[in-house]
PDB file of C-alpha atoms and ligand atoms in Angstrom:
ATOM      1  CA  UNK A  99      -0.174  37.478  24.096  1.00 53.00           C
ATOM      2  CA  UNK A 100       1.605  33.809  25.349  1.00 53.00           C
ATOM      3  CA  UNK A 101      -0.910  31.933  26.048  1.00 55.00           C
ATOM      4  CA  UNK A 102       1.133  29.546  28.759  1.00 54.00           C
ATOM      5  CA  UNK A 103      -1.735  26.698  29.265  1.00 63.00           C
ATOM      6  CA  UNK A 104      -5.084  25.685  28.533  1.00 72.00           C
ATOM      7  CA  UNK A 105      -6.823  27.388  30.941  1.00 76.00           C
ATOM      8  CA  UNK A 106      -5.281  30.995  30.725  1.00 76.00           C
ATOM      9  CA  UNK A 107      -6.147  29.780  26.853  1.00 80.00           C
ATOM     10  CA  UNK A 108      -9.500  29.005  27.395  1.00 80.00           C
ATOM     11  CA  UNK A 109     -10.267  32.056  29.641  1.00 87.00           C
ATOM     12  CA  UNK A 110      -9.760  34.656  26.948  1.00 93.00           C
ATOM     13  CA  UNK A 111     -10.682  32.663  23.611  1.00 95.00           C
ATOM     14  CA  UNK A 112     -14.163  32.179  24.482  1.00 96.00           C
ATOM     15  CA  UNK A 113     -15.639  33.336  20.843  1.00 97.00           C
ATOM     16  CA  UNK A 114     -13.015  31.325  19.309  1.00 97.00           C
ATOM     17  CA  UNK A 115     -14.273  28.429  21.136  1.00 96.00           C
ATOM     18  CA  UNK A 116     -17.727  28.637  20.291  1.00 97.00           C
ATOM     19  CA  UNK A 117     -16.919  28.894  16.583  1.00 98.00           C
ATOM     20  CA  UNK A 118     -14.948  26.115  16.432  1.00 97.00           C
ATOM     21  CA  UNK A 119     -17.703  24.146  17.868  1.00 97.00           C
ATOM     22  CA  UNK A 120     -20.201  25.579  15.060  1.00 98.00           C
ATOM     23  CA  UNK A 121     -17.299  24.622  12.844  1.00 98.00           C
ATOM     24  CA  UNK A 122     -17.594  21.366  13.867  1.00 98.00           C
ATOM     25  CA  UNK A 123     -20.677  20.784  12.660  1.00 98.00           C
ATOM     26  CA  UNK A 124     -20.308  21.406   9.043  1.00 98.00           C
ATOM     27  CA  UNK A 125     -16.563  21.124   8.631  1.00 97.00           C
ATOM     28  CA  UNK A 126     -14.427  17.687   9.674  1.00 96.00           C
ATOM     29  CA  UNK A 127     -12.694  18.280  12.589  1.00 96.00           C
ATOM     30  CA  UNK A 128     -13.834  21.808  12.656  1.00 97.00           C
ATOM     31  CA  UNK A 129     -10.691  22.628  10.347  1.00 97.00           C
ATOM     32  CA  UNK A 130      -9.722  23.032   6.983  1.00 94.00           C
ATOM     33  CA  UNK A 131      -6.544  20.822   7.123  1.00 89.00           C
ATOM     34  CA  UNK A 132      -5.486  18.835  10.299  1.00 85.00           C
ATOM     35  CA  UNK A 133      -2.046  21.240  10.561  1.00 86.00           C
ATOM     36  CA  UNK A 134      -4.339  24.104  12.033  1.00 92.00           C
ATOM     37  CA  UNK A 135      -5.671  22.100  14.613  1.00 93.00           C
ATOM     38  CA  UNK A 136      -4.545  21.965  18.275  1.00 90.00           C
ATOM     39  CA  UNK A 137      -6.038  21.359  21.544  1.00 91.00           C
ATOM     40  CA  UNK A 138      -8.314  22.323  23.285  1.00 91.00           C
ATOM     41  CA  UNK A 139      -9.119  24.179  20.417  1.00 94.00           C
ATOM     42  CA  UNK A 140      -7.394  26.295  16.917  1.00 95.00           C
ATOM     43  CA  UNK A 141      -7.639  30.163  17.430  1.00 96.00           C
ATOM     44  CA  UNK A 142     -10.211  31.990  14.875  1.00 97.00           C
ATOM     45  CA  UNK A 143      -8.442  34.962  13.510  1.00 97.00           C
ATOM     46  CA  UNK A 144     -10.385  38.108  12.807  1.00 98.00           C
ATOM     47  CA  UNK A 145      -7.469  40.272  10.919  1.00 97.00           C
ATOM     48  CA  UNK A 146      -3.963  40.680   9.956  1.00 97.00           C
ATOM     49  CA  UNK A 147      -1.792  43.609   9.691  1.00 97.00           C
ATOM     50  CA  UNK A 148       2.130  43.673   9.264  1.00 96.00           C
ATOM     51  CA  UNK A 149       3.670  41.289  11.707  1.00 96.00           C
ATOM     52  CA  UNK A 150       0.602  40.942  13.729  1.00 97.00           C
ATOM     53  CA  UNK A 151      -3.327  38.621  13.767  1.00 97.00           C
ATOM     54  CA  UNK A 152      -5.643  39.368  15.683  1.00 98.00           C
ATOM     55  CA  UNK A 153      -8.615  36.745  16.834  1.00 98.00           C
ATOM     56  CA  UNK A 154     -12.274  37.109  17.323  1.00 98.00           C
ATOM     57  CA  UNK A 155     -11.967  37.686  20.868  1.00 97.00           C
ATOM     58  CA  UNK A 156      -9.953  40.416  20.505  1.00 96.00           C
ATOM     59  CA  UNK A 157      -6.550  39.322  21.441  1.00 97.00           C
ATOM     60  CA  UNK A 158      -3.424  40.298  19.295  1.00 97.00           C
ATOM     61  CA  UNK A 159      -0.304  37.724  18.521  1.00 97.00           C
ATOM     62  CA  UNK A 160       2.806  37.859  16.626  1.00 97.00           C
ATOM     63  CA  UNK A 161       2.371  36.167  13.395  1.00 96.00           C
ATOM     64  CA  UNK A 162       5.376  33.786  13.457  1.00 90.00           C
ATOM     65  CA  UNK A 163       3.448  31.602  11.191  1.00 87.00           C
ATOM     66  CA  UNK A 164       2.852  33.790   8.378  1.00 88.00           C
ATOM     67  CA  UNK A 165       0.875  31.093   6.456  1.00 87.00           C
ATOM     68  CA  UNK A 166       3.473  28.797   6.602  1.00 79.00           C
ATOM     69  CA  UNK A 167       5.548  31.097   4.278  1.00 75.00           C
ATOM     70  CA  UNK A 168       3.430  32.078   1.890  1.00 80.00           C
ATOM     71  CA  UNK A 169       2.846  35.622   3.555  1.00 87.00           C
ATOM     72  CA  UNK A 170       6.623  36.323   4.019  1.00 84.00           C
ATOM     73  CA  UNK A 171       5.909  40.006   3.466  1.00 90.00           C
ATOM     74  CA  UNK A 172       3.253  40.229   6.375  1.00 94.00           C
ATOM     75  CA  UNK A 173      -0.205  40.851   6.440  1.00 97.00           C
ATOM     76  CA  UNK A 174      -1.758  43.532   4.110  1.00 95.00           C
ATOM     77  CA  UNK A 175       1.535  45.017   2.886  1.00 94.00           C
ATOM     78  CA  UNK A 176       1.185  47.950   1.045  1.00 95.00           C
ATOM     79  CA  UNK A 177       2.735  47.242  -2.356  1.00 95.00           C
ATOM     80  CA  UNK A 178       1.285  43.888  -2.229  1.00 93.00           C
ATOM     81  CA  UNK A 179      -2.159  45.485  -2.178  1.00 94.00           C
ATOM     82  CA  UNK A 180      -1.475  47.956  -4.279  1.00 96.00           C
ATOM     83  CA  UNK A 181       0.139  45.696  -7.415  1.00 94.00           C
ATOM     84  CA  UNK A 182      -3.321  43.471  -7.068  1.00 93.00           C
ATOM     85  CA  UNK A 183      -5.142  46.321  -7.225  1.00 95.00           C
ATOM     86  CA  UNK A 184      -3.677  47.808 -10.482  1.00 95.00           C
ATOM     87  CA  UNK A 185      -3.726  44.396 -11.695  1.00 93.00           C
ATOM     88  CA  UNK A 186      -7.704  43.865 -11.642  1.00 93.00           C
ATOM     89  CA  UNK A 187      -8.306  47.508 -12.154  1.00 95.00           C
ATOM     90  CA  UNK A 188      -6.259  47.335 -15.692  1.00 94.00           C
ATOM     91  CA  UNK A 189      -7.770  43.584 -16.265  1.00 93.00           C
ATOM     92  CA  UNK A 190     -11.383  44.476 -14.997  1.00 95.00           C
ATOM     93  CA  UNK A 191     -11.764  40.989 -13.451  1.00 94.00           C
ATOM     94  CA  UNK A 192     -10.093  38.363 -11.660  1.00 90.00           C
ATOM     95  CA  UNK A 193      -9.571  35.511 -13.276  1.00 91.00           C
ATOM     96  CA  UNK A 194      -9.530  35.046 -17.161  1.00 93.00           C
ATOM     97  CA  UNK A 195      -9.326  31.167 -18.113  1.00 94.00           C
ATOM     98  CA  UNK A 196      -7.300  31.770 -20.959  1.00 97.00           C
ATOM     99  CA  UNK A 197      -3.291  32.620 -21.153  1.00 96.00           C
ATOM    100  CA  UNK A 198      -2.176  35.967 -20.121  1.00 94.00           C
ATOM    101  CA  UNK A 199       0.841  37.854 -21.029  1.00 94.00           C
ATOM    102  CA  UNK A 200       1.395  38.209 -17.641  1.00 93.00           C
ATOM    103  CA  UNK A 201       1.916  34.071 -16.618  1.00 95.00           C
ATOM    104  CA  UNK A 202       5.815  34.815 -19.655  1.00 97.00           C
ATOM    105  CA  UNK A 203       6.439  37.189 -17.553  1.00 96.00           C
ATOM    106  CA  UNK A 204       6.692  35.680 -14.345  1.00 94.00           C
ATOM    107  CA  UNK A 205       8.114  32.515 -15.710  1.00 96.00           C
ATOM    108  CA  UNK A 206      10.499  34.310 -17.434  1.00 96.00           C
ATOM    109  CA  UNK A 207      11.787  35.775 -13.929  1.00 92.00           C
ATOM    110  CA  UNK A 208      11.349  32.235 -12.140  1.00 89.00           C
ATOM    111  CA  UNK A 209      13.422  31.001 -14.582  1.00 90.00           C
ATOM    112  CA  UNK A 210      16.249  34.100 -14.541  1.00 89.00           C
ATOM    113  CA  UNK A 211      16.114  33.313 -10.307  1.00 86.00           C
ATOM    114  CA  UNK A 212      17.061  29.663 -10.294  1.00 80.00           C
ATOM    115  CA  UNK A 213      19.390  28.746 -12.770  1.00 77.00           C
ATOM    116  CA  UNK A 214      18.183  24.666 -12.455  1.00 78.00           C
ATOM    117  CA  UNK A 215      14.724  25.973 -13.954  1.00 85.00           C
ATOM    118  CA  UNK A 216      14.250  26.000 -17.126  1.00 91.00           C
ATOM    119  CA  UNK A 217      10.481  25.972 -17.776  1.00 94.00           C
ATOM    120  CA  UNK A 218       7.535  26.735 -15.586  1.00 95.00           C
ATOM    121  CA  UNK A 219       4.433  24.716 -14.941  1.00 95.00           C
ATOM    122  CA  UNK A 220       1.520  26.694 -12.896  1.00 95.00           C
ATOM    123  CA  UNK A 221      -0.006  24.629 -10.429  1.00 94.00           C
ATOM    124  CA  UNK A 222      -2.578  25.562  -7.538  1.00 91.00           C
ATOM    125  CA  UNK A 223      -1.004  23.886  -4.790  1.00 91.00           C
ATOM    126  CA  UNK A 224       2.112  22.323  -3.799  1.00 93.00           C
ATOM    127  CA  UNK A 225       0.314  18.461  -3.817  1.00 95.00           C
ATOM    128  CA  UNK A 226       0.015  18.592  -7.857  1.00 96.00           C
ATOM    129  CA  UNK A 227       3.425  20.107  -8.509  1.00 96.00           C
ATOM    130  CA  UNK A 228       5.446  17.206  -7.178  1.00 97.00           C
ATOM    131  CA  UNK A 229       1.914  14.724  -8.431  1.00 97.00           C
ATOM    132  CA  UNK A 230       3.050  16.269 -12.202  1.00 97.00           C
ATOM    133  CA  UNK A 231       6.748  15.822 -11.440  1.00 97.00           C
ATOM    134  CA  UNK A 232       7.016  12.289 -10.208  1.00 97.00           C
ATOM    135  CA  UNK A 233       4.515  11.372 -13.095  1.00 97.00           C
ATOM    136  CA  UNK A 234       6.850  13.491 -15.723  1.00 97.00           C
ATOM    137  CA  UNK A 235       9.589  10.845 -14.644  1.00 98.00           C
ATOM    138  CA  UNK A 236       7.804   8.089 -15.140  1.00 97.00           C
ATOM    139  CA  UNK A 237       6.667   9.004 -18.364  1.00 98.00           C
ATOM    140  CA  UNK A 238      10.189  10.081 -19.232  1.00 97.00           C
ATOM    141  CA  UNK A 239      12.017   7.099 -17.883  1.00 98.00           C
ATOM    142  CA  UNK A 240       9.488   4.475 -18.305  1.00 98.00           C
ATOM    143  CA  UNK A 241      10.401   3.254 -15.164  1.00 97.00           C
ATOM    144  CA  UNK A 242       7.516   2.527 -12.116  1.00 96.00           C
ATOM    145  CA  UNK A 243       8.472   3.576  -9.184  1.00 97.00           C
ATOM    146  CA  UNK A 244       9.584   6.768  -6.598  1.00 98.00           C
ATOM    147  CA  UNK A 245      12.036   7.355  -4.320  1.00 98.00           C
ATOM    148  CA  UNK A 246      11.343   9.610  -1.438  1.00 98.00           C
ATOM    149  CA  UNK A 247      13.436  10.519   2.313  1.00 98.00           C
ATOM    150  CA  UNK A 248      12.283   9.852   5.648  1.00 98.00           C
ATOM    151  CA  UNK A 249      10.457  12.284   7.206  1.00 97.00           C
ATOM    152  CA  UNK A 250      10.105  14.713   3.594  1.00 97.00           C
ATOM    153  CA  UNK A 251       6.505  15.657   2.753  1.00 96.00           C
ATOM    154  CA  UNK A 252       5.316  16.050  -0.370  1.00 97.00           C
ATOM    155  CA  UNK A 253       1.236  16.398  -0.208  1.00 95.00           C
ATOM    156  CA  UNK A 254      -1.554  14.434   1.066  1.00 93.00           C
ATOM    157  CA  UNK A 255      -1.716  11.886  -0.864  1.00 95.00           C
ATOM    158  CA  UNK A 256      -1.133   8.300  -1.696  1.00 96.00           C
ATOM    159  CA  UNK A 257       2.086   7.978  -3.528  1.00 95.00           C
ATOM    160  CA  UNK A 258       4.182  10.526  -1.095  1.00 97.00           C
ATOM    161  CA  UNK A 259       2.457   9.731   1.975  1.00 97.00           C
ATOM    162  CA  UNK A 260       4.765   7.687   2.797  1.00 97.00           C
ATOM    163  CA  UNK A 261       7.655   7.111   6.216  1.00 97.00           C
ATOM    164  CA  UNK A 262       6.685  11.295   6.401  1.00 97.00           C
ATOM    165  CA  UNK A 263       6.485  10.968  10.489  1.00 95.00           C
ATOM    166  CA  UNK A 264       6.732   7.656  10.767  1.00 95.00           C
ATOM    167  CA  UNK A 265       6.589   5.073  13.953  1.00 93.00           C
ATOM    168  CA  UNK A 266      10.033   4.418  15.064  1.00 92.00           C
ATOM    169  CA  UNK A 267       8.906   1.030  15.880  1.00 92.00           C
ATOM    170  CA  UNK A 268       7.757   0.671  12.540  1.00 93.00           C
ATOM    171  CA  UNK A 269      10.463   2.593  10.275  1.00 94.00           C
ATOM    172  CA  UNK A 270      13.173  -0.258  10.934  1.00 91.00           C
ATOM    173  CA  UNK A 271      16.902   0.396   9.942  1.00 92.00           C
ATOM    174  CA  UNK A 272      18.097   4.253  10.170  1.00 93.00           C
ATOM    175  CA  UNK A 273      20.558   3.612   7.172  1.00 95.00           C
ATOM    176  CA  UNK A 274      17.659   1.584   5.702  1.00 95.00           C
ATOM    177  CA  UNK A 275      14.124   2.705   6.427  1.00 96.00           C
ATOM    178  CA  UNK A 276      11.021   1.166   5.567  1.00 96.00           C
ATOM    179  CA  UNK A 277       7.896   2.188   4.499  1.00 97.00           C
ATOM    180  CA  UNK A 278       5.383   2.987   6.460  1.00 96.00           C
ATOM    181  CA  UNK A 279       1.815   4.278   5.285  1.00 96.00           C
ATOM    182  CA  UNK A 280       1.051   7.644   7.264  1.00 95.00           C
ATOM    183  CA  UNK A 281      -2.810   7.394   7.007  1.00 93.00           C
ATOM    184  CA  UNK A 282      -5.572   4.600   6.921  1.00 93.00           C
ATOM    185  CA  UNK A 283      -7.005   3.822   3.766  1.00 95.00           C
ATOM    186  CA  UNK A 284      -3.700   3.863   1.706  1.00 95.00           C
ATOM    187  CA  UNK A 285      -3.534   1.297  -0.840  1.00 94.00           C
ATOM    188  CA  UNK A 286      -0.575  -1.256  -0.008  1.00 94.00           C
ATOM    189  CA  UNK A 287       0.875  -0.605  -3.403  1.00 94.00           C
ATOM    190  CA  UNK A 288       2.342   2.595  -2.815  1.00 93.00           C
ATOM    191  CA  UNK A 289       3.696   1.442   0.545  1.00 94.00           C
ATOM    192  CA  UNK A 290       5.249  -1.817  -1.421  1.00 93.00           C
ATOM    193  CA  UNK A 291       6.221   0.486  -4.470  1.00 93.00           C
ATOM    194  CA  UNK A 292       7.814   3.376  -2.883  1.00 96.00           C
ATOM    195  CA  UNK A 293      11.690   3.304  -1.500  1.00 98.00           C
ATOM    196  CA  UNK A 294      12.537   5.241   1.442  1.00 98.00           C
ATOM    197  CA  UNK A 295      16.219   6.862   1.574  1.00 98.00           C
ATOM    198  CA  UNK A 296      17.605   8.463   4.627  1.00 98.00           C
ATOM    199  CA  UNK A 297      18.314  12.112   4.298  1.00 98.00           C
ATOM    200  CA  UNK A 298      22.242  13.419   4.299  1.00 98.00           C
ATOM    201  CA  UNK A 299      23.214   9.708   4.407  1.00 98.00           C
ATOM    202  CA  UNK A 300      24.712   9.556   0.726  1.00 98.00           C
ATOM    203  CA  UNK A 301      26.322   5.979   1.140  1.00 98.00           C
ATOM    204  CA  UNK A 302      23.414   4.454   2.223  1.00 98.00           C
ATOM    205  CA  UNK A 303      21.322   5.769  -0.370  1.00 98.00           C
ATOM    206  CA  UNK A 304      23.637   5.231  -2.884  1.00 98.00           C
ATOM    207  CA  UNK A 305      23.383   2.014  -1.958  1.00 98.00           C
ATOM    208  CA  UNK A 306      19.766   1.920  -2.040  1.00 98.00           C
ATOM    209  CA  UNK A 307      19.543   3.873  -5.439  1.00 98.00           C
ATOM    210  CA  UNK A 308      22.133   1.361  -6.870  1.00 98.00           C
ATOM    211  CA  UNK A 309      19.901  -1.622  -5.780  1.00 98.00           C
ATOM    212  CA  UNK A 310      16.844  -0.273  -7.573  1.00 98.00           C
ATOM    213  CA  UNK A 311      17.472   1.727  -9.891  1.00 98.00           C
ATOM    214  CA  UNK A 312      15.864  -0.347 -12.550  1.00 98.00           C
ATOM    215  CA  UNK A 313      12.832   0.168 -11.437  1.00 98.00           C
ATOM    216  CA  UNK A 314      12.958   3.881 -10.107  1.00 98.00           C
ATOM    217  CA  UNK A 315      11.827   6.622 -12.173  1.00 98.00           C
ATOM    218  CA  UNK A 316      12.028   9.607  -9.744  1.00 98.00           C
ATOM    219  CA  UNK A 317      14.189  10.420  -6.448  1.00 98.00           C
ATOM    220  CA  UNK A 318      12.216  13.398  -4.439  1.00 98.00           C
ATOM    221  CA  UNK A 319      13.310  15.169  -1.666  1.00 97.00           C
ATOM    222  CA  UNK A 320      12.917  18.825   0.082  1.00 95.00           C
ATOM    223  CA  UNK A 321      16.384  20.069   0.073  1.00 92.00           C
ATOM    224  CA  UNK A 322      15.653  21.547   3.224  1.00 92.00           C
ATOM    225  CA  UNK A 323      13.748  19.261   5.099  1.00 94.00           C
ATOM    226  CA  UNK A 324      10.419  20.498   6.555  1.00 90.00           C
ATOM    227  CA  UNK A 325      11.945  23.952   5.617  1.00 84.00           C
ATOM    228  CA  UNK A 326      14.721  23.486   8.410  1.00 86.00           C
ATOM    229  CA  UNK A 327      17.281  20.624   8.307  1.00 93.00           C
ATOM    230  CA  UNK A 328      19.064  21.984   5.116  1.00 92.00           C
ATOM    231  CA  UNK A 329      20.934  19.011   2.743  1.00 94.00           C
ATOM    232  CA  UNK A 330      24.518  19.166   2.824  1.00 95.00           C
ATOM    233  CA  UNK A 331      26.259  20.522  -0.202  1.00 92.00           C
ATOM    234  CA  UNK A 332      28.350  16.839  -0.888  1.00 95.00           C
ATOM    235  CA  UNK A 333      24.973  15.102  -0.280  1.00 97.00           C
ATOM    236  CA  UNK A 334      23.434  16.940  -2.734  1.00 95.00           C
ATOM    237  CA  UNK A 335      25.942  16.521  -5.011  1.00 95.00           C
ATOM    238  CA  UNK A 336      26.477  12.815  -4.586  1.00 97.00           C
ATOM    239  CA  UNK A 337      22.645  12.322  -4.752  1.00 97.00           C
ATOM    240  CA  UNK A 338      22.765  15.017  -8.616  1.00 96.00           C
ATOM    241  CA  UNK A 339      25.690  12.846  -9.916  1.00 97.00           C
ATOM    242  CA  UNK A 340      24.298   9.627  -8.647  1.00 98.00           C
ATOM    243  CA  UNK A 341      20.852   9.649  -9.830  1.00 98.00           C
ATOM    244  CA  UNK A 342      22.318  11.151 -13.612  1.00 97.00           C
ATOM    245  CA  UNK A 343      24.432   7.773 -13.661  1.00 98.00           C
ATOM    246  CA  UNK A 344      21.363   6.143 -13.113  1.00 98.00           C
ATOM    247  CA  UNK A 345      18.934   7.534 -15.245  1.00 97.00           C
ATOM    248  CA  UNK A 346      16.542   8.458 -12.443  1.00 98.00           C
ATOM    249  CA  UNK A 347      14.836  12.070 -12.068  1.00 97.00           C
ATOM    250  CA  UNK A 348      15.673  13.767  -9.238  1.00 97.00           C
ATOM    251  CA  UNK A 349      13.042  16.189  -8.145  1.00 96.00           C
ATOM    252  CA  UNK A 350      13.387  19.591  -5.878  1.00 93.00           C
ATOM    253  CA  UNK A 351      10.345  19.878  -3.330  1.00 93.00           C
ATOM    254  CA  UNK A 352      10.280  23.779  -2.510  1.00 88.00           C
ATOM    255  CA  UNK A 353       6.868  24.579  -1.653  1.00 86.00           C
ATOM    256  CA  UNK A 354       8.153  25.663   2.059  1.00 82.00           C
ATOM    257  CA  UNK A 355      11.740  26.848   1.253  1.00 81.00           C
ATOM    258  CA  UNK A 356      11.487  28.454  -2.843  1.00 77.00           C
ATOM    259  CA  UNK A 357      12.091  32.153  -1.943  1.00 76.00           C
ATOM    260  CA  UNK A 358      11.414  31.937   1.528  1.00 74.00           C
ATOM    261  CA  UNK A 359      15.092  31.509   2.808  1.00 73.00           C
ATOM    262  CA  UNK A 360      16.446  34.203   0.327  1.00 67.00           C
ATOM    263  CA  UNK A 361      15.784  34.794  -3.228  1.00 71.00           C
ATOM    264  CA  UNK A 362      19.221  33.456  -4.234  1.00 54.00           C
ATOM    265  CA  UNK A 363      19.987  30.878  -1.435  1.00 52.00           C
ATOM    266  CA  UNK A 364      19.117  28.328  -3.122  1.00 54.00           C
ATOM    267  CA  UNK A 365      21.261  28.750  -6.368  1.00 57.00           C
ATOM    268  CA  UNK A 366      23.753  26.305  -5.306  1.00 53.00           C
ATOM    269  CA  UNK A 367      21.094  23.422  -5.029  1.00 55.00           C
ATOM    270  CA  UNK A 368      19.023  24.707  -7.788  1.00 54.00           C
ATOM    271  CA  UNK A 369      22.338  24.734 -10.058  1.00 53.00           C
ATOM    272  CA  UNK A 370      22.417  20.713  -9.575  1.00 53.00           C
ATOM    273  CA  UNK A 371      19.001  20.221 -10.466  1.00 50.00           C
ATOM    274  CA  UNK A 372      17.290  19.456 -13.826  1.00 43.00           C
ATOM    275  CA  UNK A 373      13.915  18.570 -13.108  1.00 42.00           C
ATOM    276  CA  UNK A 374      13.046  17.521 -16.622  1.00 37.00           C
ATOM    277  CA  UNK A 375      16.224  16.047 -17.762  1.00 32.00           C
ATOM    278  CA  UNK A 376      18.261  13.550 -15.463  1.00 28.00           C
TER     279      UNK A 376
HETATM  280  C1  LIG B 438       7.634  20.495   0.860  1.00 69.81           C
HETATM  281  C2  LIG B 438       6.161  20.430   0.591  1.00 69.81           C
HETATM  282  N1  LIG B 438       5.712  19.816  -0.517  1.00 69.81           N
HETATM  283  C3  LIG B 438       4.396  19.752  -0.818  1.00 69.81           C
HETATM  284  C4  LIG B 438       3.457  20.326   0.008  1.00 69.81           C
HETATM  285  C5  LIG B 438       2.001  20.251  -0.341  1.00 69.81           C
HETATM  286  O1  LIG B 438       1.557  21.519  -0.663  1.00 69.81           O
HETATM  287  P1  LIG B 438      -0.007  21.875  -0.681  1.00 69.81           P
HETATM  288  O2  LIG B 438      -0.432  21.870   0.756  1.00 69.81           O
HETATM  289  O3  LIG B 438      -0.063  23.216  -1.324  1.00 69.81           O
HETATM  290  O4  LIG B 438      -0.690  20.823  -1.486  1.00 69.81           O
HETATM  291  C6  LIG B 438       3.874  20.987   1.181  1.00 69.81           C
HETATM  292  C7  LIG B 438       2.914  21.612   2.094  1.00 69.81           C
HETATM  293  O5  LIG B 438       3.241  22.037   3.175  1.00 69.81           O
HETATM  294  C8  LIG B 438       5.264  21.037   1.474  1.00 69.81           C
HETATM  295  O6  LIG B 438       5.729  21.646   2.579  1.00 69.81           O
END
């Protein structure tokens, strides 16, 4: 179904409506993160299957969102099920809390997949990876601050959320953006301590880098940004051989792109990148 406007949308999401509303009352903004709302209200899904949701008033969509990503298989796909299935039949639970063989096993194939990878660190959402990473440079370089792009997102919170949509009003010189705090209630330090670059501009943030790079612990960016304006290849290699001159971490962001483009696209960037070691 398109739904072209708000009234044809209204007309045949009545059940979603109401549960929104109910929603409302015991959940902010009747949503679990801002991204899933939109007006006049979000669409309550009922079931998945393949390429296809379905919401609680009965209406079936194409799935082009596919949980941002994460569901790149589809919905309910059969070896999917069947592998978790096995799994907690053999384990007879579903969670441990201790190490499992299992967690070698798929870091030994993370790490065969991207040659930049070396070790794996678990983490249960994308917000703490790049939290562990820029504080793993900091620790490592004993230097204070990050370096982030325009427009890159990183997580929801203070340090990162930073010139991610920002004002253009507000974000000043293209070849020399400022920062600008995306939410109210930021601290002004990590709007004064973080240093905006502008994406697939290597001269200017070469310059920029150059200027600060006593102070910078950590440059992070998504190489593809919002998991569609890719880097280009000399950027990235400017950006790799300037930030090893420099002694400053540079730090991959794939939560939206890592395996979802193809599960050896991203060798080429990968094959620039030491996380750990600058
Ligand atoms: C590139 C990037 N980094 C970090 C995050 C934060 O991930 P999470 O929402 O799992 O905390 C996201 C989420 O969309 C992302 O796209």
């Amino acid at each position: 179904m398109i739904l072209q406007n708000n009234s044809l949308l209204s007309e045949k999401t009545n059940k979603s409506a109401e549960l929104f509303e109910k929603a409302c009352e015991v959940i902010p903004g009747g949503v679990t993160a801002h991204i899933k709302y939109f007006p006049p209200h979000p669409l309550m899904m009922e079931k998945g299957k393949g390429s296809k949701l379905y919401d609680v008033d009965g209406n079936e969509y194409i799935d082009y969102l596919l949980c941002y990503g994460a569901l790149i298989l589809g919905h309910g796909h059969q070896q999917v099920f069947d592998a978790v299935t096995k799994q907690m039949m053999e384990s007879g639970t579903t969670i441990f809390g201790t190490p499992h063989k299992m967690e070698t096993t798929m870091a030994e194939k993370l790490v065969e997949l991207y040659p930049g990878i070396e070790m794996v660190r678990y983490t249960n959402s994308g917000l703490e990876a790049t939290l562990l990473a820029i504080r793993t440079a900091v620790a490592y370089t004993g230097k204070p601050k990050l370096a982030k792009f325009e427009g890159h997102y990183h997580g929801g919170y203070d340090q990162v959320l930073v010139s991610v949509n920002p004002d253009m009003d507000q974000a000043g010189n293209a070849t020399a953006p400022k920062a600008v705090g995306e939410s109210r209630g930021m601290p002004d330090y990590y709007i004064e301590n973080t240093i905006i670059l502008p994406f697939n501009d290597l001269e200017s943030t070469e310059k920029i880098l150059r200027a600060h790079a006593h102070e910078l612990a950590g440059v992070i960016l998504e190489p593809i940004q919002g998991g569609f304006i890719p880097a280009e290849q000399e950027f990235m290699e400017g950006l790799r051989r300037i930030t090893e001159e420099l002694n400053i971490v540079l730090i991959f962001d794939e939560v939206k792109t890592g395996f979802r483009i193809s599960i050896g696209e991203l060798k080429k960037y990968m094959a620039l990148n030491r996380i750990l070691l600058p």
